[in-house]
Coordinates of C-alpha atoms in Angstrom, one line a residue:
Chain D
M1 CA 81.5 107.6 56.5
S2 CA 81.2 105.3 59.5
A3 CA 78.2 105.5 61.8
Y4 CA 80.3 106.3 64.8
V5 CA 81.3 109.8 63.6
P6 CA 78.2 111.8 64.6
T7 CA 78.0 110.3 68.1
A8 CA 81.7 110.9 68.5
D9 CA 81.1 114.5 67.5
I10 CA 78.4 114.9 70.2
A11 CA 80.7 113.4 72.8
S12 CA 83.6 115.5 71.6
S13 CA 81.5 118.7 71.5
Y14 CA 80.3 118.0 75.0
A15 CA 83.9 117.6 76.2
D16 CA 85.0 120.7 74.3
A17 CA 82.3 122.8 75.9
M18 CA 83.1 121.6 79.4
E19 CA 86.8 121.9 78.9
S20 CA 86.4 125.5 77.8
V21 CA 85.7 126.2 81.5
F22 CA 86.9 123.1 83.4
S23 CA 90.1 121.0 83.2
S24 CA 88.0 118.0 82.0
A25 CA 84.4 117.1 81.3
V26 CA 84.3 114.9 84.5
A27 CA 85.6 117.8 86.6
G28 CA 82.8 120.0 85.1
K29 CA 80.2 117.4 86.0
A30 CA 81.5 117.1 89.5
W31 CA 81.1 120.9 90.1
F32 CA 77.6 121.0 88.4
A33 CA 76.5 118.2 90.7
T34 CA 77.9 120.0 93.7
V35 CA 76.0 123.1 92.9
A36 CA 72.8 121.0 92.5
V37 CA 73.4 119.4 95.9
V38 CA 73.9 122.8 97.6
L39 CA 70.7 124.0 96.0
A40 CA 69.0 120.8 97.2
V41 CA 70.1 121.6 100.8
V42 CA 68.3 125.0 100.3
Q43 CA 65.3 123.0 99.1
I44 CA 65.3 120.9 102.2
L45 CA 65.7 123.9 104.5
T46 CA 63.0 125.9 102.8
A47 CA 60.6 122.9 102.6
A48 CA 61.0 122.4 106.4
R49 CA 60.2 126.0 106.9
M50 CA 57.1 125.8 104.8
W51 CA 56.0 122.8 106.8
G52 CA 56.3 124.8 110.0
K53 CA 59.8 123.7 111.1
L54 CA 62.9 125.8 111.5
S55 CA 60.8 129.0 111.9
G56 CA 63.3 130.1 114.5
L57 CA 66.2 129.6 112.2
I58 CA 64.7 130.9 108.9
R59 CA 63.1 134.3 109.7
L60 CA 61.7 135.0 106.4
P61 CA 58.0 135.6 105.3
T62 CA 56.4 132.4 104.0
P63 CA 55.8 133.8 100.5
T64 CA 59.6 134.6 100.3
V65 CA 60.5 131.1 101.5
Q66 CA 58.1 129.6 98.9
R67 CA 59.7 131.7 96.1
I68 CA 63.2 130.6 97.2
H69 CA 62.0 127.0 97.3
R70 CA 60.7 127.1 93.8
W71 CA 63.6 128.9 92.3
S72 CA 66.3 126.8 94.0
G73 CA 64.4 123.7 92.7
R74 CA 64.4 125.0 89.2
L75 CA 68.0 125.9 89.3
A76 CA 69.0 122.5 90.9
L77 CA 67.2 120.8 88.1
L78 CA 69.0 122.9 85.5
F79 CA 72.3 122.1 87.0
T80 CA 71.6 118.4 86.9
L81 CA 70.8 118.5 83.2
P82 CA 74.4 118.6 81.8
V83 CA 75.4 115.9 84.2
V84 CA 72.5 113.7 83.4
F85 CA 73.0 114.1 79.7
H86 CA 76.6 112.9 79.9
C87 CA 75.9 110.1 82.4
V88 CA 72.9 108.7 80.6
T89 CA 73.6 109.2 76.9
I90 CA 77.4 108.9 76.8
L91 CA 78.6 106.8 79.7
G92 CA 75.4 104.8 80.2
F93 CA 74.4 102.3 82.8
Q94 CA 77.6 100.6 84.3
S95 CA 78.2 98.1 87.0
G96 CA 82.0 97.9 87.2
D97 CA 82.2 98.2 91.0
T98 CA 79.9 98.9 93.9
R99 CA 80.2 102.6 93.7
V100 CA 79.5 102.7 90.0
L101 CA 76.6 100.3 90.3
V102 CA 75.0 102.2 93.2
H103 CA 75.4 105.4 91.2
S104 CA 73.8 103.9 88.1
V105 CA 70.8 102.4 89.9
V106 CA 70.0 105.5 92.0
G107 CA 70.6 107.7 89.0
S108 CA 68.0 105.7 87.0
F109 CA 65.3 106.5 89.6
L110 CA 66.1 110.2 90.3
Y111 CA 64.1 111.8 87.5
G112 CA 61.3 109.3 88.2
I113 CA 61.1 110.5 91.8
F114 CA 61.2 114.1 90.5
A115 CA 58.3 113.4 88.1
A116 CA 56.2 111.8 90.9
K117 CA 56.9 114.7 93.2
M118 CA 55.7 117.2 90.5
V119 CA 52.5 115.2 90.2
A120 CA 52.0 115.2 94.0
I121 CA 52.4 118.9 94.1
R122 CA 50.0 119.7 91.3
E123 CA 47.3 117.3 92.3
H124 CA 46.7 118.7 95.8
N125 CA 44.7 115.7 96.9
F126 CA 47.3 113.1 98.0
P127 CA 47.9 112.4 101.7
S128 CA 50.0 115.0 103.4
W129 CA 53.0 112.6 103.8
V130 CA 53.4 112.1 100.1
I131 CA 55.2 115.4 99.3
P132 CA 57.7 115.2 102.1
V133 CA 58.5 111.6 101.3
A134 CA 58.9 112.3 97.6
G135 CA 61.0 115.4 98.4
G136 CA 63.1 113.6 101.0
S137 CA 63.7 110.7 98.6
L138 CA 64.7 113.2 95.9
F139 CA 67.2 114.8 98.2
A140 CA 68.6 111.5 99.5
G141 CA 69.0 110.2 95.9
L142 CA 70.8 113.4 94.9
V143 CA 73.2 113.1 97.9
V144 CA 73.9 109.4 97.1
L145 CA 74.6 110.4 93.5
W146 CA 76.9 113.2 94.6
V147 CA 78.8 111.0 97.1
T148 CA 79.3 108.3 94.6
S149 CA 80.6 110.6 91.9
S150 CA 81.6 114.2 92.8
Y151 CA 82.8 113.4 96.3
W152 CA 84.7 110.4 95.1
Y153 CA 86.2 112.5 92.3
F154 CA 87.3 115.3 94.6
T155 CA 88.9 112.9 97.1
E156 CA 90.3 110.2 94.9
V157 CA 91.1 112.0 91.6
N158 CA 91.4 115.7 91.8
F159 CA 90.0 118.5 93.8
G160 CA 90.0 121.5 91.5
I161 CA 88.3 122.9 88.4
Chain P
M1 CA 42.1 115.7 102.2
P2 CA 41.2 114.9 98.6
E3 CA 39.7 117.8 96.7
E4 CA 36.0 117.4 96.3
G5 CA 35.0 115.4 93.3
R6 CA 38.5 114.5 92.3
P7 CA 39.8 111.1 93.1
R8 CA 43.4 110.6 94.1
R9 CA 45.3 109.6 91.0
W10 CA 47.8 107.2 92.4
W11 CA 48.1 105.5 89.1
L12 CA 49.4 108.8 87.6
L13 CA 52.0 109.3 90.3
I14 CA 53.2 105.7 90.4
G15 CA 52.9 105.3 86.6
L16 CA 54.9 108.5 85.9
F17 CA 57.6 107.4 88.4
A18 CA 57.9 104.1 86.7
V19 CA 57.8 105.4 83.1
V20 CA 60.4 108.1 83.7
S21 CA 62.7 105.8 85.6
L22 CA 62.4 103.1 83.0
A23 CA 63.0 105.7 80.3
V24 CA 66.2 106.9 81.9
Y25 CA 67.3 103.4 82.5
G26 CA 66.6 102.4 78.9
I27 CA 68.4 105.4 77.5
A28 CA 71.3 104.6 79.8
R29 CA 71.5 101.1 78.5
L30 CA 71.3 102.3 74.9
Q31 CA 74.0 105.0 75.4
P32 CA 72.8 106.7 72.2
F33 CA 75.7 109.2 72.1
E34 CA 78.5 106.9 73.1
P35 CA 80.9 106.7 70.2
S36 CA 80.6 103.2 68.9
A37 CA 83.8 101.3 68.4
P38 CA 85.8 103.3 66.0
P39 CA 87.5 101.6 63.1
A40 CA 90.9 100.2 63.7
A41 CA 93.5 102.6 62.7
A42 CA 96.7 101.8 60.8
V43 CA 99.5 102.7 63.2
P44 CA 103.2 102.9 62.9
A45 CA 105.2 100.6 65.2
G46 CA 105.0 101.9 68.7
D47 CA 107.5 102.1 71.5
A48 CA 105.7 100.6 74.5
A49 CA 108.2 102.0 77.0
N50 CA 107.5 105.6 75.9
G51 CA 103.8 104.7 75.7
E52 CA 103.9 103.7 79.4
T53 CA 105.4 107.1 80.3
L54 CA 102.7 108.9 78.4
F55 CA 100.0 106.6 79.8
V56 CA 101.1 107.3 83.4
A57 CA 101.0 111.1 82.6
K58 CA 97.6 111.3 80.9
C59 CA 95.6 108.1 81.2
A60 CA 96.3 106.5 84.6
G61 CA 94.2 109.1 86.3
C62 CA 91.1 107.5 84.8
H63 CA 92.2 104.0 83.8
G64 CA 94.3 103.4 87.0
Q65 CA 98.0 102.5 87.3
G66 CA 98.9 99.9 84.8
G67 CA 95.4 100.1 83.4
A68 CA 94.0 98.2 86.3
G69 CA 90.9 100.4 86.4
G70 CA 90.4 103.8 88.1
G71 CA 86.7 104.4 88.4
I72 CA 86.2 106.8 85.6
G73 CA 87.7 104.8 82.7
P74 CA 87.4 101.1 82.4
A75 CA 90.1 98.7 83.3
L76 CA 92.3 97.8 80.3
V77 CA 94.1 94.8 81.6
D78 CA 93.1 91.5 79.8
T79 CA 90.6 93.2 77.5
G80 CA 92.2 91.8 74.4
L81 CA 92.5 95.1 72.6
D82 CA 95.1 95.2 69.9
A83 CA 97.1 98.3 68.9
P84 CA 95.0 99.4 65.9
S85 CA 91.8 99.2 67.9
V86 CA 93.4 101.3 70.7
A87 CA 94.7 103.8 68.2
G88 CA 91.1 104.1 66.8
V89 CA 89.7 104.9 70.3
I90 CA 92.5 107.4 70.9
A91 CA 91.7 109.2 67.7
A92 CA 87.9 109.2 68.1
G93 CA 87.5 109.3 71.8
R94 CA 85.1 107.2 73.8
G95 CA 82.8 108.0 76.7
A96 CA 84.4 110.6 78.9
M97 CA 87.7 110.2 77.0
P98 CA 88.2 113.1 74.6
A99 CA 89.2 112.5 71.0
G100 CA 92.8 113.1 70.0
L101 CA 94.3 112.7 73.4
F102 CA 97.5 111.7 71.6
T103 CA 98.5 112.0 68.0
G104 CA 101.2 110.7 65.7
Q105 CA 104.0 108.7 67.2
D106 CA 102.7 109.3 70.7
A107 CA 99.4 107.7 69.9
A108 CA 101.2 104.7 68.4
D109 CA 103.4 104.4 71.5
V110 CA 100.4 104.5 73.9
A111 CA 98.6 102.0 71.6
A112 CA 101.5 99.6 71.8
Y113 CA 101.6 99.9 75.6
V114 CA 97.9 99.4 76.0
A115 CA 97.8 96.5 73.6
G116 CA 100.5 95.0 75.8
I117 CA 98.7 95.3 79.1
S118 CA 95.4 94.3 77.6
G119 CA 96.6 91.0 76.2
G120 CA 95.8 91.9 72.6
G121 CA 99.4 91.3 71.6
A122 CA 102.4 92.6 73.5
T123 CA 103.9 93.2 70.1
P124 CA 100.8 93.7 68.0
P125 CA 100.8 93.4 64.2
A126 CA 101.9 96.8 63.4
T127 CA 102.1 98.4 60.0
T128 CA 104.3 101.1 58.6
G129 CA 103.2 102.2 55.2
G130 CA 101.4 98.9 54.7
A131 CA 104.4 96.7 55.6
T132 CA 103.9 94.3 58.4
T133 CA 106.7 94.2 61.0
P134 CA 108.5 90.9 61.4
A135 CA 107.0 88.3 63.8
P136 CA 108.5 88.4 67.3
A137 CA 110.9 85.7 68.5
A138 CA 109.4 82.8 70.4
G139 CA 109.3 83.4 74.1
G140 CA 107.1 85.1 76.7
T141 CA 106.7 85.8 80.3
V142 CA 105.3 84.1 83.4
Q143 CA 103.9 86.7 85.9
L144 CA 103.0 85.5 89.4
T145 CA 99.9 87.4 90.5
G146 CA 97.8 88.0 93.6
D147 CA 98.7 89.3 97.1
R148 CA 100.3 85.9 97.9
L149 CA 101.5 85.0 94.4
T150 CA 98.9 82.2 94.1
G151 CA 97.9 83.2 90.6
I152 CA 99.7 83.1 87.3
R153 CA 99.6 85.0 84.0
V154 CA 101.4 83.5 81.1
R155 CA 101.9 85.6 78.0
L156 CA 103.5 84.2 74.8
D157 CA 105.2 86.3 72.2
Q158 CA 103.6 84.0 69.6
P159 CA 100.2 82.3 69.9
A160 CA 100.3 78.6 70.8
P161 CA 100.1 76.5 67.6
V162 CA 98.1 73.8 69.3
S163 CA 96.6 73.4 72.8
W164 CA 99.4 73.9 75.3
G165 CA 99.7 73.4 79.0
V166 CA 101.3 75.4 81.8
W167 CA 103.1 73.4 84.5
A168 CA 104.9 74.0 87.8
E169 CA 107.8 71.7 88.5
G170 CA 109.4 71.2 91.9
P171 CA 110.6 68.6 94.4
A172 CA 107.0 67.4 94.9
G173 CA 106.5 66.7 91.2
T174 CA 104.9 68.4 88.2
R175 CA 101.5 70.0 88.5
R176 CA 99.4 71.4 85.7
L177 CA 98.3 75.0 86.3
A178 CA 96.5 76.0 83.1
S179 CA 95.7 75.3 79.5
I180 CA 96.4 77.7 76.6
P181 CA 94.0 77.1 73.7
P182 CA 95.3 77.0 70.1
A183 CA 96.0 80.4 68.6
S184 CA 95.9 82.1 72.0
A185 CA 98.9 83.9 73.5
L186 CA 97.6 84.6 77.0
V187 CA 96.2 82.7 79.9
V188 CA 95.4 84.0 83.4
V189 CA 94.6 81.9 86.4
D190 CA 93.6 84.0 89.5
D191 CA 94.4 81.2 91.9
A192 CA 96.1 78.0 90.8
G193 CA 95.1 76.3 94.1
L194 CA 98.6 75.4 95.1
G195 CA 99.3 78.2 97.6
P196 CA 102.1 80.7 97.0
L197 CA 103.8 79.6 93.7
V198 CA 107.2 80.7 95.0
Q199 CA 107.3 77.8 97.4
G200 CA 108.2 74.3 96.2
V201 CA 108.5 75.4 92.5
D202 CA 111.8 75.2 90.6
R203 CA 110.5 76.2 87.2
F204 CA 107.4 76.8 85.1
T205 CA 107.1 75.1 81.8
V206 CA 104.8 75.8 78.8
G207 CA 104.3 73.5 75.8
P208 CA 102.4 70.6 74.3
T209 CA 103.4 68.2 77.1
A210 CA 105.1 68.5 80.5
D211 CA 107.9 66.2 79.3
A212 CA 108.7 68.2 76.2
P213 CA 108.1 71.8 77.0
A214 CA 108.5 74.5 74.3
L215 CA 109.4 77.2 76.8
T216 CA 110.6 77.2 80.4
A217 CA 110.9 79.9 83.1
P218 CA 113.4 78.8 85.9
L219 CA 112.7 80.1 89.4
G220 CA 116.1 80.2 91.1
A221 CA 116.4 79.9 94.9
D222 CA 117.6 83.6 95.1
E223 CA 114.7 84.8 93.1
A224 CA 112.2 82.8 95.0
G225 CA 113.6 84.1 98.3
R226 CA 113.4 87.6 97.0
L227 CA 109.7 87.2 96.0
R228 CA 108.9 85.5 99.3
T229 CA 110.1 88.4 101.4
L230 CA 108.4 90.8 99.0
F231 CA 105.0 89.1 99.0
I232 CA 104.8 86.4 101.7
G233 CA 106.8 87.5 104.7
D234 CA 110.2 88.9 105.7
P235 CA 111.7 87.7 109.0
D236 CA 113.7 90.9 109.1
L237 CA 110.6 93.0 109.4
P238 CA 108.3 93.6 112.5
D239 CA 105.8 90.7 112.8
G240 CA 107.4 89.0 109.8
A241 CA 105.2 90.9 107.5
S242 CA 105.8 91.0 103.7
T243 CA 107.7 94.0 102.5
L244 CA 104.7 95.1 100.4
D245 CA 102.2 94.8 103.2
A246 CA 104.4 96.4 105.8
A247 CA 105.3 99.3 103.5
S248 CA 101.7 99.8 102.5
G249 CA 100.8 100.0 106.2
Q250 CA 103.4 102.6 106.8
V251 CA 102.2 104.8 104.0
A252 CA 98.7 104.5 105.4
V253 CA 100.0 105.6 108.8
M254 CA 101.7 108.6 107.3
R255 CA 98.6 109.6 105.5
D256 CA 96.6 109.3 108.7
H257 CA 99.0 111.5 110.5
I258 CA 99.0 114.0 107.7
R259 CA 95.3 114.3 108.4
F260 CA 95.9 114.6 112.1
L261 CA 98.4 117.4 111.5
V262 CA 96.0 119.4 109.3
L263 CA 93.3 118.9 111.9
A264 CA 95.7 120.1 114.7
R265 CA 96.3 123.3 112.7
Q266 CA 92.6 123.8 112.2
E267 CA 92.1 123.4 116.0
R268 CA 95.0 125.7 116.6
N269 CA 96.6 123.1 118.8
L270 CA 100.3 123.9 118.9
A271 CA 101.4 120.9 120.8
N272 CA 99.7 118.5 118.4
I273 CA 101.1 120.4 115.4
R274 CA 104.6 119.8 116.7
F275 CA 103.8 116.2 117.8
H276 CA 102.6 115.2 114.3
G277 CA 105.4 117.1 112.7
E278 CA 107.7 114.9 114.7
H279 CA 105.8 111.9 113.4
M280 CA 106.4 112.8 109.8
V281 CA 110.2 112.8 110.4
N282 CA 110.2 109.5 112.3
L283 CA 107.8 107.7 109.9
A284 CA 110.2 108.7 107.1
Y285 CA 113.5 107.8 108.8
G286 CA 112.5 105.2 111.3
N287 CA 114.2 104.2 114.5
P288 CA 115.9 105.5 116.6
P289 CA 113.2 108.2 116.7
E290 CA 114.1 111.8 117.0
D291 CA 112.7 114.2 119.6
V292 CA 111.9 116.8 117.0
D293 CA 109.4 118.7 119.2
G294 CA 111.7 118.7 122.2
N295 CA 109.2 117.3 124.7
G296 CA 111.6 114.7 125.9
D297 CA 109.6 111.8 124.4
P298 CA 110.7 110.9 120.9
S299 CA 107.6 109.4 119.3
N300 CA 107.1 107.2 116.2
P301 CA 103.6 105.9 115.3
G302 CA 105.1 103.6 112.7
D303 CA 106.9 100.2 112.9
G304 CA 110.3 101.8 113.2
V305 CA 111.7 100.7 109.8
G306 CA 111.0 104.0 108.1
L307 CA 109.8 104.6 104.6
L308 CA 113.3 105.9 103.7
G309 CA 115.2 104.3 106.5
P310 CA 117.8 105.9 108.8
E311 CA 120.9 107.3 107.0
G312 CA 123.6 104.7 107.2
G313 CA 121.2 102.2 108.9
R314 CA 119.4 99.2 107.6
P315 CA 117.4 99.9 104.4
G316 CA 114.0 101.5 104.6
Y317 CA 111.0 100.3 102.7
T318 CA 111.8 102.4 99.6
A319 CA 115.2 100.9 99.2
R320 CA 113.9 97.4 99.7
L321 CA 111.3 97.9 97.0
A322 CA 113.7 99.8 94.6
A323 CA 115.9 96.7 94.7
T324 CA 113.2 94.6 93.1
G325 CA 113.8 95.8 89.6
P326 CA 114.4 98.8 87.3
E327 CA 110.7 99.8 87.1
A328 CA 110.4 100.0 90.9
A329 CA 113.8 101.7 91.2
R330 CA 112.5 104.4 88.8
E331 CA 109.3 104.9 90.7
A332 CA 111.2 104.9 94.0
D333 CA 113.0 108.1 93.1
A334 CA 109.7 110.0 92.8
F335 CA 108.3 108.4 96.0
T336 CA 111.5 109.3 97.9
L337 CA 111.3 112.9 96.8
V338 CA 107.8 113.2 98.2
V339 CA 108.5 111.5 101.5
A340 CA 111.7 113.6 102.0
E341 CA 109.7 116.8 101.3
I342 CA 107.1 115.7 103.9
A343 CA 109.8 114.9 106.4
T344 CA 111.6 118.2 105.9
A345 CA 108.3 120.1 106.4
G346 CA 107.5 117.9 109.3
R347 CA 110.8 118.9 110.9
E348 CA 109.8 122.5 110.5
C349 CA 106.4 121.9 112.0
G350 CA 107.9 119.9 114.9
A351 CA 109.9 123.0 116.0
I352 CA 107.5 125.9 115.3
A353 CA 107.0 128.4 118.1
T354 CA 103.5 129.6 117.2
V355 CA 100.4 128.2 115.5
E356 CA 100.6 130.9 112.8
A357 CA 104.2 130.0 112.0
S358 CA 103.1 126.5 111.1
D359 CA 101.0 127.5 108.1
A360 CA 103.7 126.9 105.5
C361 CA 104.9 123.5 106.7
V362 CA 101.3 122.2 107.3
A363 CA 100.3 123.4 103.8
T364 CA 103.3 121.7 102.3
I365 CA 102.6 118.4 104.0
G366 CA 98.8 118.6 103.3
D367 CA 99.5 119.2 99.7
R368 CA 101.8 116.2 99.4
S369 CA 99.2 113.7 100.7
G370 CA 97.7 113.0 97.3
E371 CA 101.2 112.8 95.7
L372 CA 102.2 110.4 98.4
R373 CA 99.4 108.1 97.5
R374 CA 100.0 108.4 93.7
T375 CA 103.8 107.8 93.9
W376 CA 103.3 104.9 96.3
A377 CA 100.8 103.3 94.0
A378 CA 103.3 103.6 91.1
L379 CA 106.1 102.2 93.3
R380 CA 103.9 99.3 94.4
T381 CA 102.9 98.5 90.8
G382 CA 106.6 98.5 89.9
A383 CA 107.4 96.1 92.6
L384 CA 104.4 93.9 91.7
R385 CA 105.7 93.6 88.1
S386 CA 109.0 92.3 89.4
A387 CA 107.3 88.9 89.9
T388 CA 107.8 88.3 86.2
I389 CA 110.0 85.6 84.9
A390 CA 111.1 85.3 81.2
L391 CA 110.0 82.2 79.3
E392 CA 112.7 80.9 77.0
A393 CA 113.4 77.9 74.9
P394 CA 114.9 75.1 77.1

């Protein structure tokens, strides 16, 4: 049996799983990424609150805000996983046009930024600007990835599940 | 402040960032789960015409109209795929493309169409039960390409037996445009460097020498004139624009005003709903503009020609493009239907009495925006393909 069959099975299984809910695998990815971006907005708002901003807007106790921040981050990461799996292992790095190239380049760095931010959070002894810069970069990267994929898909191909 | 006794581990932060980023990049370059090229499949002879219909329905969303590329799937034009290879990809899937998108004769038809546009053989070596179909008759096509027809794409039914040339002959002499290597059946030149190839050219020739061509494609005065108005400029149109450019501009204006109409409904602006409803009618049917909203000032944001043209008046853009060939004529029907629906709903919006009463007509128009873009793209592609001249033995 040819070597392509197992990998074709993985790609087909992925498509089958997505198409059990969505009209296509790409539509499913677009919605997963959208949920991740919404959660990332929650991340930014709660982070701002934890750093003493927006206290007039978010009238929640700090421990609650911290809990929301942690769980929205975990969920956002979870929602990116099916998207990243397909992008990285099946579609791969592409440079067909500017949109695709920007998406590929920024996508390559996103988990690296995430890993760096996790280190900065755990170590406690970096300058105070490191965590906001890392978090802001993570958010900006996610938004760029969403604009160059989900937003493009919704506006140029199909807005629907 | 650093915790006491613990140095800042910048190397860990930066190193982890670099390692993880490089790992993701490396895996993305490897694409470990991308199905590798599936084996070429034996396919029955395919009907490329039916394949194109199926392609438009299921494939063009990702691969673009005519396989020109659509963002999700790769462009298929000039990729050199032959029908068996395409059939293999259809059966096994690839990347985001699911396996088994077509089966049986449908798969063979799509494979034949894709092989045609990809340059892997307009009539690929097909097998039916192991029997090879007969070789096609000698001939081919010359397609003029580019927004100003400055490029050329020559496709031969049979590969060139030796190195051949492509020439343009006209009153100013014979000029060599391209070379076709031995055993090759396709040559594409994005810009031949001679300006629009419908000016000063009487015929294109292909063969071993310019004096003894194997195939010729005559470009008659009528045909050249038709292509000039379509691509270069039409003195009958405002500003002397080409039909394709002017029509494309009017579609863009209509899409803009669809957005304005939807915005007016969101803002509950009755006057603007009626105003933009009137614009839909006048963009569709051209001058003289109708005063649909009854404000005493008939308004048309377009150039007055009209996408459909006034009934009984000079032809609108759709009729002009439909006249370029059967493919454009077929796509023009779908485009006309969408524009007429928009105009009908625009007439309703132009005369509504309350904001709430506009919900149905605004929704109808808003929903048609994407369809307007898609049917326009198909009509434009059909018109672009009309710049194709048959190559025949002299």
